[in-house]
Amino acid sequence: MTVHLGLPTIAATGASCASGSAEAAPGQSSSNGVLPHAEHHESALLDRYGRRATDLRISLIDKCNLRCTYCMPADGLPWLAKEQLLSLEEITRIVRVGVRTLGIRELRLTGGEPLVRKDLVDIIAAIRAEHPDLPISMTTNGVGLDKKAQALKDAGLTRINVSLDTLHAEVFEKLTRRDHFPRVMAGIDAALTAGLTPVKINAVLMRGVNDHEAADLLHWALERGLELRFIEHMPLDADKKWVRDGLVTASEIREQIREDFTLEVSPENRNGAPAERFLVKDASGSTLGTVGIIASVTEPFCADCTRTRITAEGKVMSCLFSSEETDLRGLLRDGSDDDALAQRWKDAMWLKPRAHGADEGIARDEFVRPERSMSAIGG
């Protein structure tokens, strides 16, 4: 893994990923689609290919109270010490710089498991106090959500995503290595009651385990007014046991769903979001709701990516699959001003790779996995 403590300003002729390419005129792309470095001086998280990051995802903690097979080893991982985590003040400062200086329009709090962090409600309240109109969402496994949903809503959380891969307690325990299925279901009910809507359900289908549950999960979600999103199993497991042949693809998921429903691409499809959204219709043509499919492996959406990620210890990751990281925590703690913080963040995002997907890596033998697992990056 390469860790950058700070990236130098890129030379005007060095913005291209192809050696010897000519510099484009201001505001225009060069022949290989790479923007001139002059564009890098905008007050935005812009990369060389013209993508603008407006969706910030901050991991609050690396710890988790589940041990999902597609994410973490049975015995867990070495956790960060408390002093290594970004503090409440550091998190709010990052958000402040992102929103006021760099064009961030949406915030997602992730982990690990964010509910494990004791000052979670205070973090949300502090961010909301400074940014009354900022959409703030959170991804959680739902364990303990039944006790905190209302407090999170009162603090200013807008909505929530809950991970749930199965409707069967015994399969849940096999996937997560924990017997917490009733607690997750209670958490989902509590989120609905608290008004953390739309409540979105994230489901990963694993071949030979729960790969037959796509239609059942969708029936269940539609009946409860939940938005279901299927996520292709990605090579981000700490055990590094992911294999391409074990992947349940987006195509297979759609095929399963179509045994019970009709799918039509939603007129509000994507808009920068990772999920391809479909209207779900019954035999009469009535729309029952929507379903999303995030196909990072087989149908990557890199060209439209709007995300920037910060790990629990303050490293910028321009891509979920990147092996390069840029440290912000050092600047937060050495007295550097907000301009320096913004510039380092911009430098990191400027070097975001063009793509990671079917033509670039994951589906190819040459793909190099990131050292971090999903729990250590932040979903």
XYZ file of C-alpha atoms in Angstrom:
379
model
C 0.000 0.000 0.000
C 1.308 3.449 -0.864
C 0.682 6.145 1.726
C 1.149 9.742 0.590
C 1.846 12.257 3.297
C 1.174 14.977 0.769
C 1.202 15.234 -2.994
C 3.247 17.879 -4.753
C 1.512 20.200 -7.145
C 1.317 18.436 -10.485
C 3.276 20.073 -13.254
C 1.187 21.610 -16.027
C 2.449 19.034 -18.503
C 2.122 16.098 -16.131
C -1.622 15.751 -15.799
C -1.902 13.184 -18.537
C -1.698 9.482 -17.889
C -0.211 9.018 -21.376
C 3.366 10.192 -21.783
C 3.950 12.849 -24.382
C 0.311 13.928 -24.784
C -0.271 17.563 -25.566
C -1.744 19.990 -23.062
C -5.343 20.872 -23.847
C -6.590 24.409 -24.051
C -8.132 25.810 -20.837
C -11.493 24.200 -20.146
C -10.986 21.507 -22.803
C -9.978 17.881 -22.528
C -6.881 16.586 -24.289
C -7.215 13.895 -26.945
C -6.996 11.124 -24.322
C -9.740 12.629 -22.183
C -7.412 14.032 -19.502
C -8.047 17.574 -18.305
C -5.275 20.178 -18.255
C -3.764 20.841 -14.862
C -5.175 24.371 -14.833
C -8.544 22.836 -14.010
C -7.012 21.458 -10.800
C -7.003 24.927 -9.260
C -10.786 25.103 -9.133
C -12.373 25.111 -5.680
C -13.652 21.586 -6.197
C -12.568 17.983 -5.812
C -11.948 17.491 -9.505
C -9.929 14.677 -11.069
C -7.952 14.507 -14.322
C -10.916 13.004 -16.177
C -13.414 15.727 -15.341
C -15.272 13.973 -12.538
C -16.263 16.131 -9.590
C -16.585 14.547 -6.146
C -19.625 15.893 -4.316
C -20.471 12.869 -2.133
C -18.287 12.538 0.979
C -18.100 9.235 2.856
C -16.376 9.324 6.240
C -15.659 6.204 8.250
C -16.126 6.941 11.938
C -14.561 3.756 13.291
C -13.023 0.537 12.018
C -14.559 -1.701 14.698
C -17.597 -3.832 13.935
C -19.786 -6.130 16.041
C -20.398 -8.578 13.167
C -17.901 -10.759 11.301
C -19.413 -10.928 7.820
C -17.616 -13.488 5.683
C -17.328 -11.096 2.726
C -15.672 -8.428 4.865
C -13.861 -9.587 7.993
C -12.061 -12.652 9.433
C -13.816 -14.699 12.110
C -11.403 -13.387 14.753
C -11.723 -9.773 13.665
C -8.900 -7.392 12.790
C -6.425 -5.307 14.813
C -8.462 -2.220 15.767
C -7.217 1.329 15.697
C -6.478 2.894 19.074
C -8.834 5.679 20.119
C -6.183 8.348 19.577
C -5.701 7.171 15.993
C -9.349 7.824 15.126
C -10.480 11.209 13.926
C -12.037 13.143 16.794
C -15.447 14.795 16.709
C -13.756 18.151 16.129
C -11.597 16.772 13.304
C -14.563 15.160 11.590
C -16.604 18.349 11.743
C -13.660 20.343 10.393
C -13.255 18.002 7.428
C -16.962 18.294 6.654
C -16.783 22.073 7.007
C -13.911 22.355 4.523
C -15.608 19.902 2.179
C -18.946 21.721 2.156
C -17.813 25.354 2.298
C -14.721 25.131 0.101
C -14.776 22.016 -2.052
C -18.354 21.550 -3.174
C -19.451 18.581 -1.058
C -23.252 18.265 -1.256
C -23.957 15.011 0.576
C -22.435 13.168 3.537
C -22.515 9.461 4.378
C -21.245 8.195 7.746
C -19.816 4.691 7.601
C -17.577 2.199 9.402
C -16.749 -0.435 10.577
C -19.992 -0.050 12.430
C -20.760 3.609 13.227
C -23.214 2.649 16.008
C -20.222 1.314 17.954
C -18.847 4.837 18.262
C -20.036 6.298 21.575
C -20.127 9.922 20.415
C -22.057 9.177 17.229
C -25.094 11.266 18.183
C -22.830 14.180 19.155
C -20.977 13.973 15.823
C -24.219 14.147 13.864
C -25.537 17.006 16.001
C -22.316 18.995 15.528
C -22.391 18.571 11.750
C -26.082 19.419 11.556
C -25.575 22.590 13.614
C -23.117 23.905 11.008
C -24.901 22.577 7.916
C -28.677 22.745 8.346
C -29.427 21.698 4.739
C -26.778 19.016 4.202
C -28.195 15.521 3.537
C -26.589 13.229 6.145
C -27.053 9.491 5.818
C -25.475 6.520 7.554
C -24.733 2.903 6.662
C -25.115 0.419 9.520
C -25.555 -3.277 10.181
C -28.547 -2.381 12.347
C -27.382 -4.040 15.579
C -28.413 -1.604 18.325
C -30.301 0.677 15.961
C -33.570 -0.053 17.750
C -32.224 1.815 20.790
C -30.688 4.758 18.920
C -32.836 5.443 15.855
C -34.891 8.248 17.399
C -31.841 9.924 18.945
C -30.077 9.830 15.582
C -33.087 11.403 13.889
C -33.341 14.076 16.574
C -29.624 14.874 16.195
C -30.079 15.535 12.484
C -29.536 12.289 10.605
C -31.542 12.412 7.364
C -31.857 8.744 6.459
C -30.228 5.359 6.900
C -28.990 2.296 5.008
C -29.134 -1.071 6.793
C -27.225 -4.141 5.634
C -29.349 -7.299 5.523
C -28.483 -10.190 3.220
C -31.122 -12.762 4.143
C -34.568 -13.269 5.654
C -33.505 -16.424 7.501
C -31.898 -16.326 10.951
C -29.758 -19.401 10.347
C -28.376 -17.979 7.082
C -27.776 -14.636 8.789
C -25.675 -16.377 11.434
C -23.716 -18.247 8.761
C -22.960 -15.024 6.896
C -22.213 -12.789 9.891
C -20.943 -15.363 12.435
C -23.252 -13.734 14.976
C -26.795 -14.501 16.190
C -28.201 -10.973 15.843
C -30.922 -11.390 13.223
C -33.802 -10.294 15.528
C -31.863 -7.206 16.589
C -31.325 -6.124 12.983
C -35.003 -6.569 12.158
C -35.914 -4.527 15.241
C -33.487 -1.833 14.120
C -35.108 -1.593 10.699
C -38.548 -1.193 12.301
C -37.164 1.496 14.605
C -35.654 3.402 11.684
C -39.020 3.433 9.922
C -40.783 4.599 13.079
C -38.226 7.373 13.646
C -38.672 8.640 10.077
C -35.128 7.927 8.846
C -36.578 7.481 5.395
C -36.191 6.286 2.815
C -34.740 3.327 4.691
C -32.535 1.476 2.221
C -31.565 -2.174 2.608
C -28.172 -3.284 1.261
C -27.988 -6.974 0.354
C -25.027 -9.028 -0.882
C -25.845 -12.379 -2.466
C -23.276 -15.143 -1.930
C -23.265 -18.126 -4.253
C -24.396 -21.286 -2.492
C -25.500 -19.394 0.626
C -28.272 -16.872 -0.096
C -28.120 -16.586 -3.879
C -31.733 -17.766 -4.208
C -33.224 -14.964 -2.069
C -33.344 -12.041 -4.502
C -37.093 -12.162 -5.219
C -37.984 -12.995 -1.591
C -35.981 -10.043 -0.309
C -37.678 -7.758 -2.814
C -41.179 -8.970 -1.861
C -40.338 -8.335 1.800
C -38.894 -4.861 1.149
C -41.800 -3.708 -1.023
C -44.337 -4.817 1.589
C -42.615 -2.663 4.207
C -41.896 0.433 2.142
C -38.143 -0.205 2.077
C -35.772 0.478 -0.838
C -33.772 -2.671 -1.577
C -30.351 -2.457 -3.217
C -28.363 -5.503 -4.242
C -24.578 -5.101 -4.182
C -22.279 -7.388 -6.114
C -19.800 -9.202 -3.891
C -16.549 -7.235 -4.212
C -12.945 -8.343 -3.576
C -12.715 -6.425 -0.303
C -12.739 -9.310 2.177
C -9.908 -9.378 4.696
C -9.454 -13.132 4.178
C -8.839 -12.501 0.457
C -10.939 -15.517 -0.551
C -12.976 -13.690 -3.189
C -13.071 -15.449 -6.543
C -14.732 -14.249 -9.715
C -16.562 -17.538 -10.254
C -18.323 -17.163 -6.908
C -19.837 -13.817 -7.844
C -23.614 -13.523 -8.236
C -23.753 -10.982 -11.036
C -26.167 -8.137 -11.615
C -27.452 -9.996 -14.665
C -28.277 -13.045 -12.559
C -29.990 -10.893 -9.946
C -32.187 -9.227 -12.568
C -33.045 -12.611 -14.013
C -34.164 -13.882 -10.597
C -36.284 -10.814 -9.914
C -37.973 -11.051 -13.320
C -39.387 -14.441 -12.349
C -41.770 -12.541 -10.035
C -41.779 -8.946 -11.293
C -41.344 -6.728 -14.338
C -38.396 -4.337 -14.221
C -38.151 -1.015 -16.036
C -35.188 1.328 -15.817
C -36.232 4.232 -13.618
C -36.427 7.693 -15.219
C -34.457 8.832 -12.152
C -31.733 6.259 -12.780
C -28.350 6.881 -11.191
C -27.905 10.689 -11.246
C -24.399 10.047 -9.920
C -25.521 7.353 -7.488
C -23.865 3.917 -7.633
C -27.078 1.910 -7.987
C -28.847 1.323 -11.271
C -32.477 1.878 -10.289
C -35.464 0.007 -11.656
C -39.195 0.473 -11.294
C -40.713 -2.766 -9.999
C -44.077 -3.610 -11.587
C -46.600 -6.386 -11.099
C -48.372 -8.386 -13.802
C -50.964 -5.632 -14.286
C -48.274 -3.002 -14.896
C -48.778 -1.229 -11.575
C -45.604 0.171 -10.034
C -44.900 -1.384 -6.636
C -41.691 0.466 -5.814
C -38.056 0.516 -6.865
C -35.000 -1.704 -6.596
C -31.341 -0.843 -7.118
C -28.381 -2.935 -8.226
C -24.806 -1.851 -7.578
C -22.646 -3.795 -10.034
C -19.147 -2.573 -9.223
C -17.569 -5.704 -10.690
C -19.467 -6.551 -13.870
C -21.048 -3.202 -14.786
C -18.813 -0.522 -13.233
C -19.959 3.086 -13.149
C -16.544 4.729 -12.762
C -17.188 7.365 -15.421
C -19.972 8.853 -13.300
C -18.407 8.390 -9.858
C -18.914 11.358 -7.508
C -17.471 9.883 -4.310
C -14.523 10.786 -2.095
C -13.738 8.626 0.934
C -11.959 9.287 4.199
C -10.943 6.434 6.463
C -11.414 6.374 10.219
C -7.823 7.545 10.756
C -8.081 10.377 8.238
C -6.729 9.016 4.953
C -8.281 10.119 1.651
C -9.079 7.271 -0.732
C -10.088 8.513 -4.154
C -11.510 5.089 -5.063
C -12.784 2.144 -3.047
C -10.221 -0.061 -4.821
C -7.296 2.336 -4.655
C -3.965 1.278 -3.141
C -2.970 4.904 -2.652
C -3.904 6.966 0.400
C -3.330 10.579 1.347
C -3.118 11.631 4.982
C -5.255 14.499 6.288
C -4.978 13.725 9.996
C -1.401 15.038 10.149
C -2.554 18.433 8.864
C -5.479 18.438 11.268
C -3.083 17.984 14.190
C -0.050 20.078 13.224
C -1.728 23.478 13.084
C -2.140 23.648 9.305
C -4.894 25.933 8.068
C -7.994 24.979 6.092
C -6.416 26.033 2.789
C -3.627 23.481 3.255
C -6.170 20.816 4.173
C -8.267 21.589 1.096
C -5.238 21.581 -1.211
C -4.010 18.177 -0.042
C -7.501 16.749 -0.448
C -7.701 18.203 -3.962
C -4.277 16.787 -4.831
C -5.402 13.316 -3.756
C -8.581 13.417 -5.808
C -6.838 14.840 -8.879
C -4.943 11.530 -9.217
C -8.054 9.363 -8.999
C -7.711 6.449 -11.449
C -9.884 6.434 -14.542
C -11.587 3.136 -13.732
C -11.337 -0.119 -11.830
C -13.964 -2.333 -13.428
C -14.463 -4.928 -16.116
C -12.056 -3.365 -18.622
C -9.564 -2.143 -16.035
C -9.096 -4.741 -13.364
C -11.588 -6.536 -11.123
C -12.626 -9.022 -13.771
C -9.037 -9.492 -14.935
C -6.234 -11.622 -13.540
C -4.040 -8.518 -13.267
C -6.291 -6.887 -10.678
C -4.433 -6.036 -7.470
C -6.654 -5.964 -4.411
C -6.352 -3.082 -1.968
C -4.675 -4.067 1.293
C -7.638 -2.816 3.318
C -10.874 -4.728 3.720
C -14.203 -2.946 3.401
C -14.483 -2.437 7.165
C -11.123 -0.645 7.231
C -12.018 1.593 4.287
C -15.599 2.574 5.025
C -18.516 1.559 2.808
